[in-house]
Amino acid sequence: MSSPPKRDTSAVEDTEAPPAPTQGHGNGKEGTKEEPPPGSTSSQPSAEQILQSIEFRLRKSKEIRDEAQATLEEMTKAGHQYSDDPKGQQKKKGNETEDEVDRKRRAARMEKWQEKIKELSEQLEDYYAKIRDIEEEFK
């Protein structure tokens, strides 16, 4: 009876966008930061930079949501693997067997992941709405 593999959830909390890409970095196929025209003192990000930032966050949200969904499915499968104790050899913890305690813990973790998936799905919809707004603004 082994527990499901632990996953790194530190990325779940990270919602910051990376710094805007600049020319000369990467393989040249990624988006590049446009140079402001000479004499321009605007420190406001360009529409392209905003769009790139939103697209990055959207991709990250999708990755996190997909990972959370995969984890939830693994936990669900694991919950079904460890059914009843056919030999009646489980130790009692108070009035509950170890299996009952484990089942409750798994159920609580699955509920937590379902809430996180719902939250990420809502964030994803917000990002889609922002992208649509920006696209409409530049049409």
mmCIF file of N, CA and C in Angstrom:
data_model
loop_
_atom_site.group_PDB
_atom_site.id
_atom_site.type_symbol
_atom_site.label_atom_id
_atom_site.label_comp_id
_atom_site.label_asym_id
_atom_site.label_seq_id
_atom_site.Cartn_x
_atom_site.Cartn_y
_atom_site.Cartn_z
ATOM 1 N N MET A 1 0.836 -1.177 0.000
ATOM 2 C CA MET A 1 0.000 0.000 0.000
ATOM 3 C C MET A 1 0.880 1.239 0.000
ATOM 4 N N SER A 2 1.172 1.749 -1.165
ATOM 5 C CA SER A 2 1.988 2.957 -1.215
ATOM 6 C C SER A 2 1.100 4.132 -1.574
ATOM 7 N N SER A 3 1.500 5.292 -1.139
ATOM 8 C CA SER A 3 0.700 6.482 -1.415
ATOM 9 C C SER A 3 1.026 6.985 -2.813
ATOM 10 N N PRO A 4 0.114 7.766 -3.404
ATOM 11 C CA PRO A 4 0.379 8.309 -4.734
ATOM 12 C C PRO A 4 1.617 9.201 -4.690
ATOM 13 N N PRO A 5 2.321 9.335 -5.823
ATOM 14 C CA PRO A 5 3.539 10.142 -5.825
ATOM 15 C C PRO A 5 3.233 11.595 -5.476
ATOM 16 N N LYS A 6 4.146 12.199 -4.747
ATOM 17 C CA LYS A 6 3.993 13.609 -4.377
ATOM 18 C C LYS A 6 4.303 14.463 -5.601
ATOM 19 N N ARG A 7 3.560 15.518 -5.780
ATOM 20 C CA ARG A 7 3.797 16.434 -6.888
ATOM 21 C C ARG A 7 4.254 17.772 -6.347
ATOM 22 N N ASP A 8 5.074 18.440 -7.137
ATOM 23 C CA ASP A 8 5.544 19.770 -6.755
ATOM 24 C C ASP A 8 4.419 20.755 -7.030
ATOM 25 N N THR A 9 3.885 21.343 -5.972
ATOM 26 C CA THR A 9 2.783 22.291 -6.131
ATOM 27 C C THR A 9 3.249 23.727 -5.997
ATOM 28 N N SER A 10 4.552 23.950 -5.954
ATOM 29 C CA SER A 10 5.039 25.317 -5.795
ATOM 30 C C SER A 10 4.631 26.173 -6.984
ATOM 31 N N ALA A 11 4.476 25.578 -8.170
ATOM 32 C CA ALA A 11 4.084 26.353 -9.341
ATOM 33 C C ALA A 11 2.646 26.833 -9.241
ATOM 34 N N VAL A 12 1.841 26.175 -8.436
ATOM 35 C CA VAL A 12 0.444 26.571 -8.301
ATOM 36 C C VAL A 12 0.334 27.966 -7.719
ATOM 37 N N GLU A 13 1.208 28.295 -6.780
ATOM 38 C CA GLU A 13 1.153 29.592 -6.123
ATOM 39 C C GLU A 13 1.771 30.695 -6.974
ATOM 40 N N ASP A 14 2.587 30.353 -7.957
ATOM 41 C CA ASP A 14 3.307 31.337 -8.743
ATOM 42 C C ASP A 14 2.408 31.878 -9.838
ATOM 43 N N THR A 15 1.918 33.107 -9.680
ATOM 44 C CA THR A 15 1.040 33.692 -10.684
ATOM 45 C C THR A 15 1.689 34.877 -11.372
ATOM 46 N N GLU A 16 2.937 35.149 -11.070
ATOM 47 C CA GLU A 16 3.631 36.271 -11.680
ATOM 48 C C GLU A 16 4.032 35.911 -13.105
ATOM 49 N N ALA A 17 3.948 36.896 -13.991
ATOM 50 C CA ALA A 17 4.386 36.697 -15.365
ATOM 51 C C ALA A 17 5.898 36.869 -15.410
ATOM 52 N N PRO A 18 6.553 36.232 -16.360
ATOM 53 C CA PRO A 18 7.996 36.401 -16.467
ATOM 54 C C PRO A 18 8.298 37.789 -17.013
ATOM 55 N N PRO A 19 9.529 38.226 -16.905
ATOM 56 C CA PRO A 19 9.855 39.506 -17.514
ATOM 57 C C PRO A 19 9.640 39.409 -19.015
ATOM 58 N N ALA A 20 9.296 40.516 -19.628
ATOM 59 C CA ALA A 20 9.032 40.513 -21.065
ATOM 60 C C ALA A 20 10.282 40.044 -21.797
ATOM 61 N N PRO A 21 10.122 39.170 -22.805
ATOM 62 C CA PRO A 21 11.287 38.690 -23.536
ATOM 63 C C PRO A 21 11.967 39.837 -24.278
ATOM 64 N N THR A 22 13.271 39.757 -24.417
ATOM 65 C CA THR A 22 14.011 40.786 -25.131
ATOM 66 C C THR A 22 14.730 40.156 -26.295
ATOM 67 N N GLN A 23 15.170 40.983 -27.234
ATOM 68 C CA GLN A 23 15.865 40.466 -28.398
ATOM 69 C C GLN A 23 17.198 39.873 -27.984
ATOM 70 N N GLY A 24 17.634 38.846 -28.718
ATOM 71 C CA GLY A 24 18.927 38.255 -28.459
ATOM 72 C C GLY A 24 18.890 37.110 -27.467
ATOM 73 N N HIS A 25 17.733 36.784 -26.907
ATOM 74 C CA HIS A 25 17.629 35.688 -25.948
ATOM 75 C C HIS A 25 16.832 34.559 -26.573
ATOM 76 N N GLY A 26 17.094 33.357 -26.146
ATOM 77 C CA GLY A 26 16.326 32.208 -26.618
ATOM 78 C C GLY A 26 16.759 31.784 -27.999
ATOM 79 N N ASN A 27 15.868 31.062 -28.687
ATOM 80 C CA ASN A 27 16.207 30.539 -29.996
ATOM 81 C C ASN A 27 15.741 31.443 -31.126
ATOM 82 N N GLY A 28 15.210 32.606 -30.805
ATOM 83 C CA GLY A 28 14.789 33.538 -31.836
ATOM 84 C C GLY A 28 13.392 33.277 -32.337
ATOM 85 N N LYS A 29 12.778 32.184 -31.930
ATOM 86 C CA LYS A 29 11.427 31.869 -32.380
ATOM 87 C C LYS A 29 10.383 32.379 -31.411
ATOM 88 N N GLU A 30 10.802 32.750 -30.211
ATOM 89 C CA GLU A 30 9.867 33.254 -29.224
ATOM 90 C C GLU A 30 9.619 34.730 -29.493
ATOM 91 N N GLY A 31 8.577 35.267 -28.870
ATOM 92 C CA GLY A 31 8.248 36.673 -29.057
ATOM 93 C C GLY A 31 9.386 37.556 -28.596
ATOM 94 N N THR A 32 9.545 38.683 -29.277
ATOM 95 C CA THR A 32 10.610 39.602 -28.910
ATOM 96 C C THR A 32 10.002 40.918 -28.505
ATOM 97 N N LYS A 33 10.708 41.621 -27.657
ATOM 98 C CA LYS A 33 10.260 42.919 -27.171
ATOM 99 C C LYS A 33 10.580 43.951 -28.239
ATOM 100 N N GLU A 34 9.599 44.741 -28.595
ATOM 101 C CA GLU A 34 9.832 45.776 -29.589
ATOM 102 C C GLU A 34 10.529 46.946 -28.931
ATOM 103 N N GLU A 35 11.512 47.500 -29.635
ATOM 104 C CA GLU A 35 12.222 48.664 -29.133
ATOM 105 C C GLU A 35 11.317 49.880 -29.281
ATOM 106 N N PRO A 36 11.252 50.747 -28.258
ATOM 107 C CA PRO A 36 10.459 51.958 -28.418
ATOM 108 C C PRO A 36 11.135 52.874 -29.428
ATOM 109 N N PRO A 37 10.360 53.682 -30.133
ATOM 110 C CA PRO A 37 10.965 54.580 -31.118
ATOM 111 C C PRO A 37 11.934 55.544 -30.430
ATOM 112 N N PRO A 38 12.984 55.958 -31.129
ATOM 113 C CA PRO A 38 13.940 56.888 -30.525
ATOM 114 C C PRO A 38 13.226 58.153 -30.056
ATOM 115 N N GLY A 39 13.611 58.619 -28.896
ATOM 116 C CA GLY A 39 13.001 59.826 -28.352
ATOM 117 C C GLY A 39 11.751 59.548 -27.550
ATOM 118 N N SER A 40 11.292 58.318 -27.535
ATOM 119 C CA SER A 40 10.091 57.967 -26.785
ATOM 120 C C SER A 40 10.471 57.738 -25.331
ATOM 121 N N THR A 41 9.708 58.316 -24.419
ATOM 122 C CA THR A 41 10.008 58.146 -22.995
ATOM 123 C C THR A 41 8.920 57.343 -22.307
ATOM 124 N N SER A 42 8.062 56.717 -23.082
ATOM 125 C CA SER A 42 6.943 55.965 -22.511
ATOM 126 C C SER A 42 7.452 54.727 -21.787
ATOM 127 N N SER A 43 7.045 54.593 -20.535
ATOM 128 C CA SER A 43 7.419 53.399 -19.783
ATOM 129 C C SER A 43 6.254 52.411 -19.751
ATOM 130 N N GLN A 44 5.165 52.740 -20.432
ATOM 131 C CA GLN A 44 4.004 51.858 -20.492
ATOM 132 C C GLN A 44 4.320 50.675 -21.401
ATOM 133 N N PRO A 45 3.905 49.479 -21.007
ATOM 134 C CA PRO A 45 4.136 48.321 -21.873
ATOM 135 C C PRO A 45 3.285 48.438 -23.138
ATOM 136 N N SER A 46 3.830 47.929 -24.226
ATOM 137 C CA SER A 46 3.094 47.970 -25.485
ATOM 138 C C SER A 46 1.974 46.932 -25.457
ATOM 139 N N ALA A 47 1.064 47.066 -26.388
ATOM 140 C CA ALA A 47 -0.045 46.114 -26.484
ATOM 141 C C ALA A 47 0.491 44.707 -26.726
ATOM 142 N N GLU A 48 1.553 44.614 -27.515
ATOM 143 C CA GLU A 48 2.151 43.307 -27.803
ATOM 144 C C GLU A 48 2.707 42.678 -26.523
ATOM 145 N N GLN A 49 3.341 43.500 -25.678
ATOM 146 C CA GLN A 49 3.887 42.995 -24.419
ATOM 147 C C GLN A 49 2.768 42.543 -23.489
ATOM 148 N N ILE A 50 1.699 43.312 -23.435
ATOM 149 C CA ILE A 50 0.559 42.943 -22.596
ATOM 150 C C ILE A 50 -0.027 41.625 -23.079
ATOM 151 N N LEU A 51 -0.194 41.512 -24.389
ATOM 152 C CA LEU A 51 -0.753 40.289 -24.967
ATOM 153 C C LEU A 51 0.159 39.095 -24.683
ATOM 154 N N GLN A 52 1.471 39.287 -24.815
ATOM 155 C CA GLN A 52 2.413 38.199 -24.529
ATOM 156 C C GLN A 52 2.326 37.781 -23.064
ATOM 157 N N SER A 53 2.208 38.758 -22.182
ATOM 158 C CA SER A 53 2.104 38.458 -20.755
ATOM 159 C C SER A 53 0.834 37.666 -20.463
ATOM 160 N N ILE A 54 -0.265 38.079 -21.054
ATOM 161 C CA ILE A 54 -1.534 37.380 -20.847
ATOM 162 C C ILE A 54 -1.463 35.971 -21.425
ATOM 163 N N GLU A 55 -0.878 35.840 -22.614
ATOM 164 C CA GLU A 55 -0.766 34.518 -23.227
ATOM 165 C C GLU A 55 0.110 33.597 -22.376
ATOM 166 N N PHE A 56 1.185 34.149 -21.803
ATOM 167 C CA PHE A 56 2.047 33.345 -20.930
ATOM 168 C C PHE A 56 1.260 32.854 -19.723
ATOM 169 N N ARG A 57 0.533 33.754 -19.087
ATOM 170 C CA ARG A 57 -0.254 33.376 -17.915
ATOM 171 C C ARG A 57 -1.328 32.360 -18.284
ATOM 172 N N LEU A 58 -1.898 32.511 -19.453
ATOM 173 C CA LEU A 58 -2.908 31.574 -19.923
ATOM 174 C C LEU A 58 -2.305 30.181 -20.092
ATOM 175 N N ARG A 59 -1.131 30.114 -20.733
ATOM 176 C CA ARG A 59 -0.463 28.814 -20.898
ATOM 177 C C ARG A 59 -0.138 28.195 -19.544
ATOM 178 N N LYS A 60 0.383 29.008 -18.611
ATOM 179 C CA LYS A 60 0.717 28.505 -17.285
ATOM 180 C C LYS A 60 -0.532 27.988 -16.577
ATOM 181 N N SER A 61 -1.632 28.733 -16.688
ATOM 182 C CA SER A 61 -2.871 28.306 -16.042
ATOM 183 C C SER A 61 -3.342 26.974 -16.607
ATOM 184 N N LYS A 62 -3.249 26.834 -17.933
ATOM 185 C CA LYS A 62 -3.650 25.570 -18.558
ATOM 186 C C LYS A 62 -2.775 24.425 -18.062
ATOM 187 N N GLU A 63 -1.452 24.668 -17.987
ATOM 188 C CA GLU A 63 -0.542 23.623 -17.519
ATOM 189 C C GLU A 63 -0.869 23.219 -16.084
ATOM 190 N N ILE A 64 -1.102 24.207 -15.240
ATOM 191 C CA ILE A 64 -1.407 23.932 -13.836
ATOM 192 C C ILE A 64 -2.731 23.188 -13.725
ATOM 193 N N ARG A 65 -3.736 23.637 -14.494
ATOM 194 C CA ARG A 65 -5.037 22.980 -14.449
ATOM 195 C C ARG A 65 -4.920 21.529 -14.916
ATOM 196 N N ASP A 66 -4.181 21.309 -16.015
ATOM 197 C CA ASP A 66 -4.007 19.949 -16.528
ATOM 198 C C ASP A 66 -3.287 19.060 -15.515
ATOM 199 N N GLU A 67 -2.259 19.615 -14.854
ATOM 200 C CA GLU A 67 -1.537 18.838 -13.850
ATOM 201 C C GLU A 67 -2.442 18.521 -12.661
ATOM 202 N N ALA A 68 -3.232 19.501 -12.250
ATOM 203 C CA ALA A 68 -4.146 19.270 -11.129
ATOM 204 C C ALA A 68 -5.182 18.207 -11.500
ATOM 205 N N GLN A 69 -5.680 18.266 -12.736
ATOM 206 C CA GLN A 69 -6.663 17.280 -13.180
ATOM 207 C C GLN A 69 -6.041 15.886 -13.209
ATOM 208 N N ALA A 70 -4.797 15.786 -13.697
ATOM 209 C CA ALA A 70 -4.116 14.489 -13.741
ATOM 210 C C ALA A 70 -3.898 13.946 -12.328
ATOM 211 N N THR A 71 -3.519 14.824 -11.423
ATOM 212 C CA THR A 71 -3.320 14.406 -10.029
ATOM 213 C C THR A 71 -4.628 13.921 -9.427
ATOM 214 N N LEU A 72 -5.693 14.647 -9.690
ATOM 215 C CA LEU A 72 -7.000 14.255 -9.174
ATOM 216 C C LEU A 72 -7.396 12.880 -9.707
ATOM 217 N N GLU A 73 -7.159 12.645 -11.002
ATOM 218 C CA GLU A 73 -7.491 11.343 -11.581
ATOM 219 C C GLU A 73 -6.644 10.230 -10.955
ATOM 220 N N GLU A 74 -5.348 10.513 -10.740
ATOM 221 C CA GLU A 74 -4.482 9.516 -10.101
ATOM 222 C C GLU A 74 -4.972 9.196 -8.696
ATOM 223 N N MET A 75 -5.349 10.236 -7.965
ATOM 224 C CA MET A 75 -5.813 10.027 -6.597
ATOM 225 C C MET A 75 -7.124 9.245 -6.590
ATOM 226 N N THR A 76 -7.978 9.522 -7.553
ATOM 227 C CA THR A 76 -9.245 8.801 -7.643
ATOM 228 C C THR A 76 -8.980 7.322 -7.914
ATOM 229 N N LYS A 77 -8.074 7.053 -8.865
ATOM 230 C CA LYS A 77 -7.733 5.662 -9.164
ATOM 231 C C LYS A 77 -7.112 4.986 -7.946
ATOM 232 N N ALA A 78 -6.232 5.691 -7.257
ATOM 233 C CA ALA A 78 -5.581 5.126 -6.069
ATOM 234 C C ALA A 78 -6.614 4.829 -4.993
ATOM 235 N N GLY A 79 -7.622 5.651 -4.887
ATOM 236 C CA GLY A 79 -8.674 5.436 -3.900
ATOM 237 C C GLY A 79 -9.433 4.156 -4.167
ATOM 238 N N HIS A 80 -9.547 3.791 -5.433
ATOM 239 C CA HIS A 80 -10.260 2.562 -5.769
ATOM 240 C C HIS A 80 -9.356 1.340 -5.663
ATOM 241 N N GLN A 81 -8.050 1.530 -5.741
ATOM 242 C CA GLN A 81 -7.127 0.400 -5.640
ATOM 243 C C GLN A 81 -7.166 -0.222 -4.251
ATOM 244 N N TYR A 82 -7.261 0.605 -3.244
ATOM 245 C CA TYR A 82 -7.190 0.126 -1.872
ATOM 246 C C TYR A 82 -8.592 -0.003 -1.308
ATOM 247 N N SER A 83 -9.293 -0.990 -1.772
ATOM 248 C CA SER A 83 -10.663 -1.172 -1.298
ATOM 249 C C SER A 83 -10.658 -1.775 0.097
ATOM 250 N N ASP A 84 -11.603 -2.588 0.380
ATOM 251 C CA ASP A 84 -11.724 -3.174 1.719
ATOM 252 C C ASP A 84 -10.559 -4.107 2.025
ATOM 253 N N ASP A 85 -10.340 -4.304 3.305
ATOM 254 C CA ASP A 85 -9.295 -5.216 3.769
ATOM 255 C C ASP A 85 -9.881 -6.628 3.746
ATOM 256 N N PRO A 86 -9.555 -7.427 2.711
ATOM 257 C CA PRO A 86 -10.190 -8.739 2.579
ATOM 258 C C PRO A 86 -9.839 -9.696 3.712
ATOM 259 N N LYS A 87 -8.697 -9.513 4.340
ATOM 260 C CA LYS A 87 -8.287 -10.445 5.385
ATOM 261 C C LYS A 87 -8.631 -9.931 6.774
ATOM 262 N N GLY A 88 -9.171 -8.735 6.870
ATOM 263 C CA GLY A 88 -9.541 -8.186 8.167
ATOM 264 C C GLY A 88 -8.347 -7.922 9.057
ATOM 265 N N GLN A 89 -7.219 -7.528 8.462
ATOM 266 C CA GLN A 89 -5.997 -7.370 9.242
ATOM 267 C C GLN A 89 -5.649 -5.913 9.530
ATOM 268 N N GLN A 90 -6.551 -5.003 9.274
ATOM 269 C CA GLN A 90 -6.238 -3.598 9.528
ATOM 270 C C GLN A 90 -6.288 -3.295 11.013
ATOM 271 N N LYS A 91 -5.424 -2.376 11.402
ATOM 272 C CA LYS A 91 -5.398 -1.962 12.803
ATOM 273 C C LYS A 91 -6.445 -0.879 13.011
ATOM 274 N N LYS A 92 -7.020 -0.871 14.163
ATOM 275 C CA LYS A 92 -8.023 0.144 14.496
ATOM 276 C C LYS A 92 -7.340 1.383 15.053
ATOM 277 N N LYS A 93 -7.840 2.553 14.662
ATOM 278 C CA LYS A 93 -7.417 3.826 15.244
ATOM 279 C C LYS A 93 -8.680 4.418 15.838
ATOM 280 N N GLY A 94 -8.853 4.279 17.108
ATOM 281 C CA GLY A 94 -10.099 4.724 17.724
ATOM 282 C C GLY A 94 -11.211 3.834 17.221
ATOM 283 N N ASN A 95 -12.214 4.429 16.611
ATOM 284 C CA ASN A 95 -13.333 3.660 16.072
ATOM 285 C C ASN A 95 -13.200 3.418 14.573
ATOM 286 N N GLU A 96 -12.106 3.911 13.950
ATOM 287 C CA GLU A 96 -11.949 3.784 12.504
ATOM 288 C C GLU A 96 -10.741 2.923 12.172
ATOM 289 N N THR A 97 -10.815 2.209 11.057
ATOM 290 C CA THR A 97 -9.662 1.448 10.593
ATOM 291 C C THR A 97 -8.738 2.402 9.845
ATOM 292 N N GLU A 98 -7.505 1.967 9.614
ATOM 293 C CA GLU A 98 -6.550 2.784 8.863
ATOM 294 C C GLU A 98 -7.099 3.094 7.478
ATOM 295 N N ASP A 99 -7.777 2.117 6.872
ATOM 296 C CA ASP A 99 -8.334 2.310 5.540
ATOM 297 C C ASP A 99 -9.383 3.418 5.540
ATOM 298 N N GLU A 100 -10.224 3.452 6.558
ATOM 299 C CA GLU A 100 -11.246 4.499 6.642
ATOM 300 C C GLU A 100 -10.605 5.868 6.809
ATOM 301 N N VAL A 101 -9.567 5.942 7.631
ATOM 302 C CA VAL A 101 -8.852 7.204 7.837
ATOM 303 C C VAL A 101 -8.206 7.647 6.527
ATOM 304 N N ASP A 102 -7.549 6.708 5.828
ATOM 305 C CA ASP A 102 -6.920 7.032 4.549
ATOM 306 C C ASP A 102 -7.952 7.498 3.529
ATOM 307 N N ARG A 103 -9.091 6.827 3.486
ATOM 308 C CA ARG A 103 -10.152 7.211 2.554
ATOM 309 C C ARG A 103 -10.612 8.646 2.803
ATOM 310 N N LYS A 104 -10.766 8.992 4.072
ATOM 311 C CA LYS A 104 -11.197 10.353 4.415
ATOM 312 C C LYS A 104 -10.143 11.376 4.003
ATOM 313 N N ARG A 105 -8.884 11.037 4.221
ATOM 314 C CA ARG A 105 -7.804 11.951 3.824
ATOM 315 C C ARG A 105 -7.785 12.143 2.315
ATOM 316 N N ARG A 106 -7.916 11.035 1.577
ATOM 317 C CA ARG A 106 -7.930 11.133 0.116
ATOM 318 C C ARG A 106 -9.114 11.956 -0.355
ATOM 319 N N ALA A 107 -10.261 11.753 0.254
ATOM 320 C CA ALA A 107 -11.451 12.517 -0.124
ATOM 321 C C ALA A 107 -11.235 14.006 0.123
ATOM 322 N N ALA A 108 -10.601 14.343 1.235
ATOM 323 C CA ALA A 108 -10.325 15.754 1.540
ATOM 324 C C ALA A 108 -9.343 16.338 0.526
ATOM 325 N N ARG A 109 -8.309 15.557 0.165
ATOM 326 C CA ARG A 109 -7.343 16.046 -0.832
ATOM 327 C C ARG A 109 -8.006 16.210 -2.189
ATOM 328 N N MET A 110 -8.852 15.256 -2.577
ATOM 329 C CA MET A 110 -9.534 15.362 -3.866
ATOM 330 C C MET A 110 -10.446 16.579 -3.891
ATOM 331 N N GLU A 111 -11.131 16.836 -2.798
ATOM 332 C CA GLU A 111 -12.002 18.006 -2.726
ATOM 333 C C GLU A 111 -11.176 19.287 -2.871
ATOM 334 N N LYS A 112 -10.018 19.315 -2.231
ATOM 335 C CA LYS A 112 -9.129 20.478 -2.328
ATOM 336 C C LYS A 112 -8.690 20.681 -3.778
ATOM 337 N N TRP A 113 -8.316 19.590 -4.457
ATOM 338 C CA TRP A 113 -7.889 19.695 -5.852
ATOM 339 C C TRP A 113 -9.047 20.125 -6.744
ATOM 340 N N GLN A 114 -10.242 19.631 -6.481
ATOM 341 C CA GLN A 114 -11.397 20.037 -7.280
ATOM 342 C C GLN A 114 -11.650 21.529 -7.132
ATOM 343 N N GLU A 115 -11.503 22.045 -5.910
ATOM 344 C CA GLU A 115 -11.666 23.480 -5.693
ATOM 345 C C GLU A 115 -10.594 24.256 -6.448
ATOM 346 N N LYS A 116 -9.361 23.760 -6.429
ATOM 347 C CA LYS A 116 -8.261 24.431 -7.126
ATOM 348 C C LYS A 116 -8.506 24.410 -8.632
ATOM 349 N N ILE A 117 -8.988 23.289 -9.156
ATOM 350 C CA ILE A 117 -9.292 23.198 -10.585
ATOM 351 C C ILE A 117 -10.378 24.196 -10.948
ATOM 352 N N LYS A 118 -11.407 24.295 -10.118
ATOM 353 C CA LYS A 118 -12.484 25.249 -10.376
ATOM 354 C C LYS A 118 -11.937 26.677 -10.379
ATOM 355 N N GLU A 119 -11.089 26.991 -9.401
ATOM 356 C CA GLU A 119 -10.498 28.328 -9.305
ATOM 357 C C GLU A 119 -9.652 28.635 -10.545
ATOM 358 N N LEU A 120 -8.837 27.666 -10.973
ATOM 359 C CA LEU A 120 -7.992 27.871 -12.144
ATOM 360 C C LEU A 120 -8.823 27.998 -13.417
ATOM 361 N N SER A 121 -9.909 27.260 -13.504
ATOM 362 C CA SER A 121 -10.793 27.372 -14.660
ATOM 363 C C SER A 121 -11.402 28.765 -14.735
ATOM 364 N N GLU A 122 -11.779 29.310 -13.574
ATOM 365 C CA GLU A 122 -12.321 30.667 -13.551
ATOM 366 C C GLU A 122 -11.260 31.678 -13.968
ATOM 367 N N GLN A 123 -10.020 31.490 -13.496
ATOM 368 C CA GLN A 123 -8.936 32.386 -13.899
ATOM 369 C C GLN A 123 -8.709 32.297 -15.400
ATOM 370 N N LEU A 124 -8.783 31.089 -15.936
ATOM 371 C CA LEU A 124 -8.601 30.884 -17.358
ATOM 372 C C LEU A 124 -9.662 31.638 -18.149
ATOM 373 N N GLU A 125 -10.895 31.565 -17.707
ATOM 374 C CA GLU A 125 -11.968 32.305 -18.370
ATOM 375 C C GLU A 125 -11.716 33.810 -18.304
ATOM 376 N N ASP A 126 -11.207 34.292 -17.168
ATOM 377 C CA ASP A 126 -10.872 35.714 -17.044
ATOM 378 C C ASP A 126 -9.797 36.101 -18.053
ATOM 379 N N TYR A 127 -8.772 35.246 -18.201
ATOM 380 C CA TYR A 127 -7.715 35.529 -19.168
ATOM 381 C C TYR A 127 -8.276 35.561 -20.588
ATOM 382 N N TYR A 128 -9.149 34.621 -20.918
ATOM 383 C CA TYR A 128 -9.770 34.628 -22.239
ATOM 384 C C TYR A 128 -10.533 35.930 -22.467
ATOM 385 N N ALA A 129 -11.261 36.373 -21.462
ATOM 386 C CA ALA A 129 -12.019 37.617 -21.583
ATOM 387 C C ALA A 129 -11.075 38.800 -21.799
ATOM 388 N N LYS A 130 -9.960 38.844 -21.070
ATOM 389 C CA LYS A 130 -8.987 39.928 -21.247
ATOM 390 C C LYS A 130 -8.404 39.906 -22.649
ATOM 391 N N ILE A 131 -8.082 38.717 -23.143
ATOM 392 C CA ILE A 131 -7.530 38.603 -24.495
ATOM 393 C C ILE A 131 -8.545 39.091 -25.515
ATOM 394 N N ARG A 132 -9.809 38.688 -25.357
ATOM 395 C CA ARG A 132 -10.847 39.154 -26.291
ATOM 396 C C ARG A 132 -10.974 40.672 -26.240
ATOM 397 N N ASP A 133 -10.928 41.249 -25.040
ATOM 398 C CA ASP A 133 -11.022 42.705 -24.905
ATOM 399 C C ASP A 133 -9.868 43.397 -25.616
ATOM 400 N N ILE A 134 -8.662 42.876 -25.443
ATOM 401 C CA ILE A 134 -7.495 43.477 -26.093
ATOM 402 C C ILE A 134 -7.599 43.337 -27.605
ATOM 403 N N GLU A 135 -8.034 42.163 -28.073
ATOM 404 C CA GLU A 135 -8.189 41.970 -29.515
ATOM 405 C C GLU A 135 -9.212 42.940 -30.086
ATOM 406 N N GLU A 136 -10.323 43.130 -29.389
ATOM 407 C CA GLU A 136 -11.352 44.069 -29.847
ATOM 408 C C GLU A 136 -10.813 45.495 -29.876
ATOM 409 N N GLU A 137 -9.992 45.831 -28.896
ATOM 410 C CA GLU A 137 -9.431 47.178 -28.806
ATOM 411 C C GLU A 137 -8.548 47.491 -30.008
ATOM 412 N N PHE A 138 -7.877 46.478 -30.559
ATOM 413 C CA PHE A 138 -6.952 46.708 -31.660
ATOM 414 C C PHE A 138 -7.532 46.372 -33.029
ATOM 415 N N LYS A 139 -8.825 46.115 -33.106
ATOM 416 C CA LYS A 139 -9.453 45.848 -34.415
ATOM 417 C C LYS A 139 -9.883 47.127 -35.057
#
